[in-house]
GROMACS .gro file of C-alpha atoms in nm:
model
  407
    1MET     CA    1   0.000   0.000   0.000
    2ASN     CA    2   0.133   0.344  -0.099
    3VAL     CA    3   0.051   0.618   0.151
    4VAL     CA    4   0.121   0.990   0.114
    5PHE     CA    5   0.163   1.142   0.460
    6LEU     CA    6   0.154   1.520   0.494
    7SER     CA    7   0.385   1.686   0.748
    8PRO     CA    8   0.559   1.373   0.882
    9GLY     CA    9   0.783   1.571   1.118
   10TYR     CA   10   0.540   1.807   1.288
   11PRO     CA   11   0.356   1.813   1.530
   12ALA     CA   12   0.561   1.601   1.769
   13GLU     CA   13   0.343   1.287   1.749
   14MET     CA   14   0.349   1.263   1.368
   15PRO     CA   15   0.672   1.058   1.337
   16TYR     CA   16   0.510   0.782   1.545
   17PHE     CA   17   0.215   0.760   1.309
   18VAL     CA   18   0.462   0.733   1.020
   19ARG     CA   19   0.640   0.457   1.210
   20GLY     CA   20   0.304   0.281   1.257
   21LEU     CA   21   0.235   0.289   0.883
   22ALA     CA   22   0.576   0.141   0.802
   23GLU     CA   23   0.531  -0.131   1.063
   24VAL     CA   24   0.205  -0.251   0.902
   25GLY     CA   25   0.371  -0.273   0.561
   26ALA     CA   26   0.287   0.059   0.399
   27ARG     CA   27   0.529   0.239   0.170
   28VAL     CA   28   0.515   0.596   0.301
   29LEU     CA   29   0.597   0.906   0.098
   30GLY     CA   30   0.629   1.203   0.331
   31VAL     CA   31   0.545   1.552   0.207
   32GLY     CA   32   0.653   1.850   0.414
   33ASP     CA   33   0.826   2.185   0.423
   34GLN     CA   34   1.109   2.080   0.659
   35PRO     CA   35   1.452   1.977   0.531
   36GLU     CA   36   1.474   1.599   0.535
   37GLU     CA   37   1.765   1.607   0.777
   38ALA     CA   38   1.549   1.803   1.024
   39LEU     CA   39   1.286   1.528   1.046
   40PRO     CA   40   1.281   1.339   1.378
   41GLU     CA   41   1.442   0.998   1.360
   42PRO     CA   42   1.125   0.785   1.374
   43ALA     CA   43   1.001   0.961   1.063
   44ARG     CA   44   1.331   0.951   0.872
   45SER     CA   45   1.380   0.579   0.925
   46SER     CA   46   1.018   0.493   0.842
   47LEU     CA   47   0.972   0.694   0.521
   48ALA     CA   48   1.031   0.524   0.188
   49ASP     CA   49   1.082   0.868   0.034
   50TYR     CA   50   1.041   1.234   0.121
   51LEU     CA   51   0.927   1.527  -0.090
   52ARG     CA   52   1.017   1.870   0.040
   53VAL     CA   53   0.791   2.152  -0.083
   54ASP     CA   54   0.832   2.527  -0.040
   55SER     CA   55   0.489   2.562   0.122
   56LEU     CA   56   0.220   2.319   0.233
   57TRP     CA   57  -0.042   2.589   0.177
   58ASP     CA   58  -0.003   2.612  -0.203
   59GLU     CA   59  -0.222   2.319  -0.309
   60THR     CA   60  -0.153   2.360  -0.681
   61ALA     CA   61   0.223   2.357  -0.632
   62VAL     CA   62   0.208   2.063  -0.388
   63LEU     CA   63  -0.007   1.862  -0.629
   64GLY     CA   64   0.228   1.931  -0.921
   65ALA     CA   65   0.537   1.836  -0.721
   66LEU     CA   66   0.365   1.525  -0.588
   67ARG     CA   67   0.258   1.405  -0.933
   68GLN     CA   68   0.615   1.447  -1.055
   69ALA     CA   69   0.757   1.262  -0.753
   70LEU     CA   70   0.511   0.975  -0.793
   71GLY     CA   71   0.598   0.928  -1.160
   72GLY     CA   72   0.270   0.750  -1.231
   73VAL     CA   73   0.276   0.529  -0.919
   74ALA     CA   74  -0.075   0.489  -0.779
   75VAL     CA   75  -0.157   0.622  -0.431
   76ASP     CA   76  -0.382   0.424  -0.198
   77ARG     CA   77  -0.418   0.675   0.087
   78VAL     CA   78  -0.346   1.041   0.157
   79GLU     CA   79  -0.316   1.096   0.532
   80CYS     CA   80  -0.282   1.414   0.735
   81LEU     CA   81  -0.328   1.425   1.111
   82TRP     CA   82  -0.246   1.794   1.158
   83GLU     CA   83  -0.544   2.029   1.166
   84PRO     CA   84  -0.413   2.300   0.927
   85GLY     CA   85  -0.338   2.042   0.657
   86MET     CA   86  -0.679   1.872   0.650
   87LEU     CA   87  -0.816   2.064   0.351
   88LEU     CA   88  -0.492   2.016   0.156
   89ALA     CA   89  -0.519   1.641   0.212
   90ALA     CA   90  -0.884   1.647   0.098
   91GLY     CA   91  -0.794   1.837  -0.220
   92LEU     CA   92  -0.512   1.595  -0.299
   93ARG     CA   93  -0.746   1.298  -0.253
   94GLU     CA   94  -0.992   1.444  -0.499
   95ALA     CA   95  -0.722   1.533  -0.753
   96LEU     CA   96  -0.553   1.192  -0.732
   97GLY     CA   97  -0.874   0.986  -0.710
   98VAL     CA   98  -0.785   0.848  -0.367
   99PRO     CA   99  -1.058   0.728  -0.128
  100GLY     CA  100  -1.123   0.919   0.191
  101MET     CA  101  -1.273   1.251   0.292
  102GLY     CA  102  -1.312   1.509   0.018
  103VAL     CA  103  -1.328   1.884   0.060
  104GLU     CA  104  -1.700   1.915   0.139
  105GLN     CA  105  -1.695   1.649   0.409
  106THR     CA  106  -1.372   1.785   0.554
  107LEU     CA  107  -1.533   2.127   0.591
  108LEU     CA  108  -1.783   1.968   0.832
  109PHE     CA  109  -1.487   1.889   1.057
  110ARG     CA  110  -1.312   2.225   1.010
  111ASP     CA  111  -1.591   2.482   1.004
  112LYS     CA  112  -1.749   2.489   1.350
  113GLU     CA  113  -2.073   2.647   1.230
  114ARG     CA  114  -2.129   2.397   0.947
  115MET     CA  115  -2.049   2.125   1.195
  116LYS     CA  116  -2.302   2.239   1.456
  117HIS     CA  117  -2.572   2.311   1.200
  118ALA     CA  118  -2.547   1.961   1.055
  119LEU     CA  119  -2.559   1.804   1.400
  120GLU     CA  120  -2.847   2.009   1.543
  121THR     CA  121  -3.045   1.933   1.226
  122ALA     CA  122  -2.996   1.564   1.311
  123GLY     CA  123  -3.114   1.620   1.669
  124VAL     CA  124  -2.772   1.620   1.841
  125ARG     CA  125  -2.753   1.855   2.141
  126VAL     CA  126  -2.516   2.142   2.062
  127PRO     CA  127  -2.473   2.484   2.224
  128ALA     CA  128  -2.679   2.770   2.082
  129HIS     CA  129  -2.450   2.928   1.825
  130ALA     CA  130  -2.405   3.181   1.547
  131ARG     CA  131  -2.153   3.273   1.277
  132ALA     CA  132  -2.027   3.632   1.277
  133SER     CA  133  -1.775   3.830   1.073
  134THR     CA  134  -1.850   4.181   1.205
  135ARG     CA  135  -1.869   4.338   1.548
  136ASP     CA  136  -2.238   4.416   1.497
  137ALA     CA  137  -2.309   4.053   1.405
  138VAL     CA  138  -2.131   3.935   1.721
  139HIS     CA  139  -2.337   4.173   1.936
  140ALA     CA  140  -2.658   4.055   1.768
  141ALA     CA  141  -2.565   3.693   1.835
  142ALA     CA  142  -2.489   3.778   2.198
  143GLU     CA  143  -2.832   3.935   2.236
  144ARG     CA  144  -2.997   3.618   2.106
  145ILE     CA  145  -2.778   3.364   2.290
  146GLY     CA  146  -2.726   3.552   2.615
  147PHE     CA  147  -2.429   3.574   2.853
  148PRO     CA  148  -2.207   3.403   2.945
  149LEU     CA  149  -2.088   3.295   2.601
  150ILE     CA  150  -1.781   3.173   2.413
  151VAL     CA  151  -1.622   3.341   2.111
  152LYS     CA  152  -1.372   3.146   1.900
  153PRO     CA  153  -1.247   3.114   1.540
  154ILE     CA  154  -1.466   2.927   1.296
  155ALA     CA  155  -1.174   2.707   1.188
  156GLY     CA  156  -0.960   2.714   1.501
  157ALA     CA  157  -0.793   2.421   1.671
  158GLY     CA  158  -0.776   2.351   2.041
  159SER     CA  159  -0.848   2.658   2.251
  160ALA     CA  160  -0.640   2.906   2.051
  161ASP     CA  161  -0.806   3.250   2.037
  162THR     CA  162  -1.099   3.125   2.246
  163TYR     CA  163  -1.254   3.358   2.502
  164ARG     CA  164  -1.536   3.355   2.754
  165ALA     CA  165  -1.741   3.673   2.794
  166ASP     CA  166  -1.974   3.729   3.087
  167ASP     CA  167  -2.098   4.071   2.974
  168ARG     CA  168  -2.077   4.327   2.692
  169ARG     CA  169  -1.750   4.476   2.819
  170GLU     CA  170  -1.573   4.140   2.827
  171LEU     CA  171  -1.713   4.061   2.483
  172ASP     CA  172  -1.568   4.383   2.340
  173ASP     CA  173  -1.234   4.306   2.505
  174ALA     CA  174  -1.236   3.962   2.341
  175LEU     CA  175  -1.318   4.114   2.003
  176GLU     CA  176  -1.016   4.343   2.031
  177ARG     CA  177  -0.797   4.037   2.081
  178LEU     CA  178  -0.968   3.866   1.787
  179ARG     CA  179  -0.916   4.145   1.534
  180HIS     CA  180  -0.685   3.916   1.332
  181VAL     CA  181  -0.957   3.650   1.302
  182PRO     CA  182  -1.189   3.711   1.002
  183GLU     CA  183  -1.484   3.503   1.121
  184VAL     CA  184  -1.587   3.371   1.462
  185SER     CA  185  -1.834   3.135   1.619
  186VAL     CA  186  -2.040   3.281   1.903
  187GLU     CA  187  -2.187   3.010   2.124
  188GLU     CA  188  -2.363   2.937   2.449
  189PHE     CA  189  -2.135   2.876   2.747
  190ILE     CA  190  -2.193   2.525   2.881
  191ASP     CA  191  -2.122   2.476   3.251
  192GLY     CA  192  -1.989   2.128   3.322
  193GLN     CA  193  -1.694   1.890   3.309
  194GLU     CA  194  -1.504   1.891   2.980
  195HIS     CA  195  -1.437   1.552   2.820
  196THR     CA  196  -1.319   1.396   2.497
  197PHE     CA  197  -1.445   1.106   2.289
  198ASP     CA  198  -1.158   0.987   2.069
  199THR     CA  199  -1.193   0.711   1.811
  200VAL     CA  200  -1.011   0.508   1.551
  201CYS     CA  201  -1.257   0.400   1.281
  202ALA     CA  202  -1.244   0.173   0.978
  203GLY     CA  203  -1.521   0.132   0.723
  204GLY     CA  204  -1.753   0.354   0.923
  205GLU     CA  205  -1.722   0.142   1.238
  206ILE     CA  206  -1.551   0.239   1.564
  207GLN     CA  207  -1.260   0.001   1.618
  208TYR     CA  208  -1.126   0.171   1.931
  209PHE     CA  209  -1.241   0.458   2.150
  210ASN     CA  210  -1.109   0.658   2.443
  211ILE     CA  211  -1.283   0.891   2.686
  212ALA     CA  212  -1.075   1.149   2.869
  213TRP     CA  213  -1.146   1.424   3.121
  214TYR     CA  214  -0.980   1.766   3.119
  215ARG     CA  215  -0.900   1.891   3.470
  216PRO     CA  216  -0.973   2.182   3.479
  217ARG     CA  217  -1.160   2.268   3.158
  218VAL     CA  218  -0.925   2.383   2.884
  219LEU     CA  219  -1.020   2.750   2.883
  220ILE     CA  220  -0.920   2.781   3.250
  221ALA     CA  221  -0.603   2.576   3.206
  222ARG     CA  222  -0.497   2.798   2.916
  223SER     CA  223  -0.565   3.119   3.111
  224VAL     CA  224  -0.408   3.064   3.455
  225GLU     CA  225  -0.032   3.010   3.461
  226TRP     CA  226   0.006   2.849   3.805
  227ILE     CA  227  -0.228   2.560   3.720
  228SER     CA  228  -0.079   2.221   3.631
  229PRO     CA  229  -0.338   2.104   3.372
  230GLN     CA  230  -0.436   1.739   3.353
  231THR     CA  231  -0.584   1.509   3.091
  232VAL     CA  232  -0.719   1.190   3.249
  233THR     CA  233  -0.802   0.884   3.040
  234LEU     CA  234  -1.088   0.695   3.206
  235ARG     CA  235  -1.069   0.321   3.263
  236ASN     CA  236  -1.440   0.272   3.336
  237THR     CA  237  -1.639   0.400   3.038
  238THR     CA  238  -1.964   0.233   3.143
  239ARG     CA  239  -2.054   0.480   3.420
  240PRO     CA  240  -2.350   0.711   3.339
  241GLY     CA  241  -2.135   1.015   3.248
  242PRO     CA  242  -1.895   0.843   3.006
  243GLU     CA  243  -2.180   0.634   2.865
  244ALA     CA  244  -2.367   0.954   2.777
  245GLY     CA  245  -2.056   1.083   2.602
  246GLU     CA  246  -2.015   0.761   2.407
  247ARG     CA  247  -2.376   0.775   2.285
  248LEU     CA  248  -2.327   1.137   2.186
  249GLY     CA  249  -2.003   1.060   2.003
  250ARG     CA  250  -2.151   0.772   1.808
  251ALA     CA  251  -2.441   0.993   1.698
  252VAL     CA  252  -2.196   1.262   1.583
  253LEU     CA  253  -1.989   1.017   1.377
  254ASP     CA  254  -2.301   0.866   1.218
  255THR     CA  255  -2.436   1.209   1.128
  256LEU     CA  256  -2.110   1.329   0.972
  257GLY     CA  257  -2.052   0.999   0.791
  258PHE     CA  258  -1.697   0.948   0.913
  259GLN     CA  259  -1.537   0.634   0.767
  260SER     CA  260  -1.170   0.568   0.847
  261GLY     CA  261  -0.903   0.727   1.062
  262PHE     CA  262  -0.873   0.914   1.390
  263THR     CA  263  -1.130   1.153   1.539
  264HIS     CA  264  -1.115   1.378   1.844
  265MET     CA  265  -1.442   1.508   1.989
  266GLU     CA  266  -1.488   1.741   2.285
  267TRP     CA  267  -1.806   1.746   2.491
  268PHE     CA  268  -1.938   1.866   2.825
  269LEU     CA  269  -2.108   1.667   3.098
  270LYS     CA  270  -2.351   1.899   3.275
  271PRO     CA  271  -2.435   1.859   3.645
  272ASP     CA  272  -2.777   1.715   3.548
  273GLY     CA  273  -2.609   1.438   3.342
  274GLU     CA  274  -2.677   1.586   2.999
  275ALA     CA  275  -2.397   1.547   2.743
  276VAL     CA  276  -2.347   1.843   2.510
  277PHE     CA  277  -2.138   1.833   2.193
  278VAL     CA  278  -1.870   2.102   2.148
  279GLU     CA  279  -1.668   2.015   1.837
  280ILE     CA  280  -1.498   1.732   1.647
  281ALA     CA  281  -1.182   1.707   1.438
  282ALA     CA  282  -1.074   1.436   1.196
  283ARG     CA  283  -0.739   1.389   1.371
  284PRO     CA  284  -0.600   1.257   1.699
  285PRO     CA  285  -0.593   1.473   2.012
  286GLY     CA  286  -0.266   1.650   2.080
  287ALA     CA  287  -0.073   1.720   2.400
  288ARG     CA  288   0.050   1.360   2.444
  289SER     CA  289  -0.303   1.217   2.457
  290VAL     CA  290  -0.225   0.925   2.225
  291GLU     CA  291   0.072   0.842   2.447
  292LEU     CA  292  -0.173   0.848   2.739
  293MET     CA  293  -0.400   0.598   2.561
  294ASN     CA  294  -0.102   0.367   2.514
  295TYR     CA  295  -0.020   0.371   2.885
  296ALA     CA  296  -0.384   0.315   2.983
  297CYS     CA  297  -0.403  -0.012   2.789
  298ASP     CA  298  -0.038  -0.109   2.733
  299ILE     CA  299  -0.090  -0.100   2.355
  300ASP     CA  300   0.040   0.095   2.054
  301VAL     CA  301  -0.242   0.319   1.926
  302PHE     CA  302  -0.011   0.465   1.661
  303ALA     CA  303   0.019   0.118   1.504
  304GLY     CA  304  -0.350   0.048   1.567
  305TRP     CA  305  -0.445   0.357   1.366
  306ALA     CA  306  -0.218   0.241   1.082
  307GLN     CA  307  -0.378  -0.104   1.089
  308ALA     CA  308  -0.722   0.054   1.066
  309VAL     CA  309  -0.649   0.288   0.773
  310CYS     CA  310  -0.442   0.035   0.577
  311HIS     CA  311  -0.612  -0.295   0.655
  312GLY     CA  312  -0.955  -0.202   0.792
  313ARG     CA  313  -0.908  -0.334   1.145
  314PHE     CA  314  -0.758  -0.224   1.477
  315GLU     CA  315  -0.559  -0.524   1.594
  316GLN     CA  316  -0.421  -0.397   1.925
  317PRO     CA  317  -0.550  -0.597   2.226
  318VAL     CA  318  -0.764  -0.336   2.400
  319ALA     CA  319  -0.804  -0.399   2.771
  320ARG     CA  320  -0.852  -0.090   2.985
  321LYS     CA  321  -0.609  -0.168   3.267
  322TYR     CA  322  -0.555   0.178   3.412
  323ASN     CA  323  -0.682   0.529   3.446
  324ALA     CA  324  -0.392   0.738   3.316
  325ALA     CA  325  -0.325   1.108   3.368
  326VAL     CA  326  -0.079   1.341   3.201
  327VAL     CA  327   0.006   1.643   3.417
  328PHE     CA  328   0.175   1.944   3.256
  329LYS     CA  329   0.415   2.157   3.458
  330ARG     CA  330   0.494   2.528   3.431
  331ALA     CA  331   0.803   2.675   3.590
  332GLU     CA  332   0.786   2.961   3.836
  333GLY     CA  333   0.989   3.262   3.732
  334PRO     CA  334   1.042   3.477   3.422
  335SER     CA  335   0.877   3.347   3.106
  336SER     CA  336   1.199   3.411   2.915
  337GLY     CA  337   1.415   3.238   3.176
  338ARG     CA  338   1.589   2.902   3.190
  339ILE     CA  339   1.513   2.615   3.424
  340ALA     CA  340   1.727   2.670   3.734
  341ARG     CA  341   1.614   2.386   3.960
  342ILE     CA  342   1.348   2.120   4.011
  343GLU     CA  343   1.220   2.052   4.361
  344GLY     CA  344   1.016   1.765   4.499
  345LEU     CA  345   1.066   1.517   4.216
  346GLY     CA  346   1.282   1.279   4.418
  347GLN     CA  347   1.040   1.267   4.710
  348PHE     CA  348   0.746   1.224   4.476
  349MET     CA  349   0.911   0.933   4.296
  350ALA     CA  350   1.000   0.767   4.627
  351ARG     CA  351   0.634   0.774   4.726
  352HIS     CA  352   0.454   0.723   4.395
  353GLY     CA  353   0.719   0.594   4.152
  354SER     CA  354   0.547   0.259   4.096
  355HIS     CA  355   0.255   0.450   3.941
  356VAL     CA  356   0.465   0.680   3.722
  357ALA     CA  357   0.476   0.577   3.356
  358CYS     CA  358   0.675   0.869   3.216
  359VAL     CA  359   0.877   1.171   3.336
  360ASN     CA  360   0.956   1.428   3.068
  361LEU     CA  361   1.053   1.759   3.230
  362LEU     CA  362   1.284   2.018   3.079
  363PRO     CA  363   1.634   1.972   3.224
  364VAL     CA  364   1.814   2.235   3.429
  365GLY     CA  365   1.955   2.495   3.192
  366ALA     CA  366   1.686   2.452   2.926
  367GLN     CA  367   1.497   2.753   2.791
  368ARG     CA  368   1.138   2.774   2.916
  369ARG     CA  369   0.856   2.717   2.669
  370ASP     CA  370   0.576   2.970   2.629
  371TRP     CA  371   0.285   2.813   2.823
  372ARG     CA  372   0.038   3.030   2.627
  373GLN     CA  373   0.149   2.867   2.301
  374THR     CA  374   0.186   2.503   2.404
  375LEU     CA  375   0.004   2.299   2.666
  376ILE     CA  376   0.319   2.086   2.700
  377SER     CA  377   0.470   2.389   2.878
  378ASP     CA  378   0.790   2.297   3.067
  379GLY     CA  379   0.730   1.923   3.063
  380TYR     CA  380   0.500   1.660   3.201
  381LEU     CA  381   0.457   1.341   3.400
  382ILE     CA  382   0.223   1.054   3.317
  383VAL     CA  383   0.082   0.857   3.610
  384ARG     CA  384  -0.158   0.562   3.613
  385HIS     CA  385  -0.356   0.350   3.858
  386PRO     CA  386  -0.647   0.104   3.825
  387ASP     CA  387  -0.855   0.313   4.068
  388LEU     CA  388  -0.978   0.653   3.945
  389GLN     CA  389  -0.969   0.833   4.279
  390SER     CA  390  -0.613   0.713   4.343
  391THR     CA  391  -0.512   0.833   3.996
  392LEU     CA  392  -0.658   1.178   4.063
  393GLU     CA  393  -0.487   1.203   4.400
  394ILE     CA  394  -0.148   1.112   4.253
  395ALA     CA  395  -0.199   1.351   3.962
  396ASP     CA  396  -0.286   1.632   4.203
  397ARG     CA  397   0.035   1.559   4.394
  398VAL     CA  398   0.230   1.616   4.072
  399GLY     CA  399   0.072   1.960   4.061
  400THR     CA  400   0.143   2.052   4.423
  401ASP     CA  401   0.459   1.865   4.520
  402ILE     CA  402   0.682   1.902   4.211
  403ARG     CA  403   0.796   2.255   4.135
  404LEU     CA  404   1.016   2.394   3.859
  405TYR     CA  405   1.193   2.729   3.898
  406ALA     CA  406   1.327   2.949   3.622
  407GLU     CA  407   1.575   3.237   3.638
   0.00000   0.00000   0.00000
């Protein structure tokens, strides 16, 4: 099977998906704008060939260069697991006659207003919402929806440029910060716990799914520097809350007609037990969430995805052994500083080390990362335990007992 994989070196998880494809027997042609020597090792050693292009955003030029590189060789799949490249991948599929999502279907996963309209038409519970490209249109939507509300880009990813507004003044402040965004989605603020429903599908059937819980909800985690945000993969998905999310997620996938690949859905569980859809992307979650799935089941989801898209089945032995939590750390000190010391890690490991699956903190001397730009921040730990409450307690200890200092 010949697979074209867009952007094999970025984001950080992409080389492992390339590795998965090679391991299941695919011949992978990578297409990206990085020099080949700059690709991370798992990608370099797993690619059969690599095509460097000047820009991934010039579809005509990419298609021409790709046709020349292929030299008449047929392509079986075009894969892209990075949000900005989804429409490029769809256009290439259509131009090359490759199965998979075309442009119109991809827009349902990229354009938040199209997405919500299609789902509410099918009876799926979504927040009240409106599309707006002018200040007056935003104010009109706010009048109809009511405060508090959320304003975010129509085609954004994650929580970038996403703001909560509790009144007209906060809304105008948000609009000032969104002046660079041409079109926004204005939507009802849903009060509740924020969760994910992540799937690997083949032939329109869910082969594997994961439900995770964001602690705290992403908008808070992205706004308050001292917080150590957590993503917690849940072992027991048959409790009423996760069950409601699973039903919601299956309805979303059926409505949008998703066939093969990874999806990442976000939803809220309200205090009354209602599950409310937020958005879905035709890609895996970021911020080490696939790594978290691996530790929860002791499997290789990267390879499982490759099995699904190449051979129509997810062959990893799924047994939910653990709840697993990734906890992201932010150093105290100047944002432009370097890591000067790490305190509490030794004591934490002495007490909880048997439940720690991964430690990946920036070393002393390393330049801090901008926590506003990356949830990974200054590193992370992954912990796991069969019992949910024990997992949460250990994860909270990562937040309180381990401290990084920058100077």
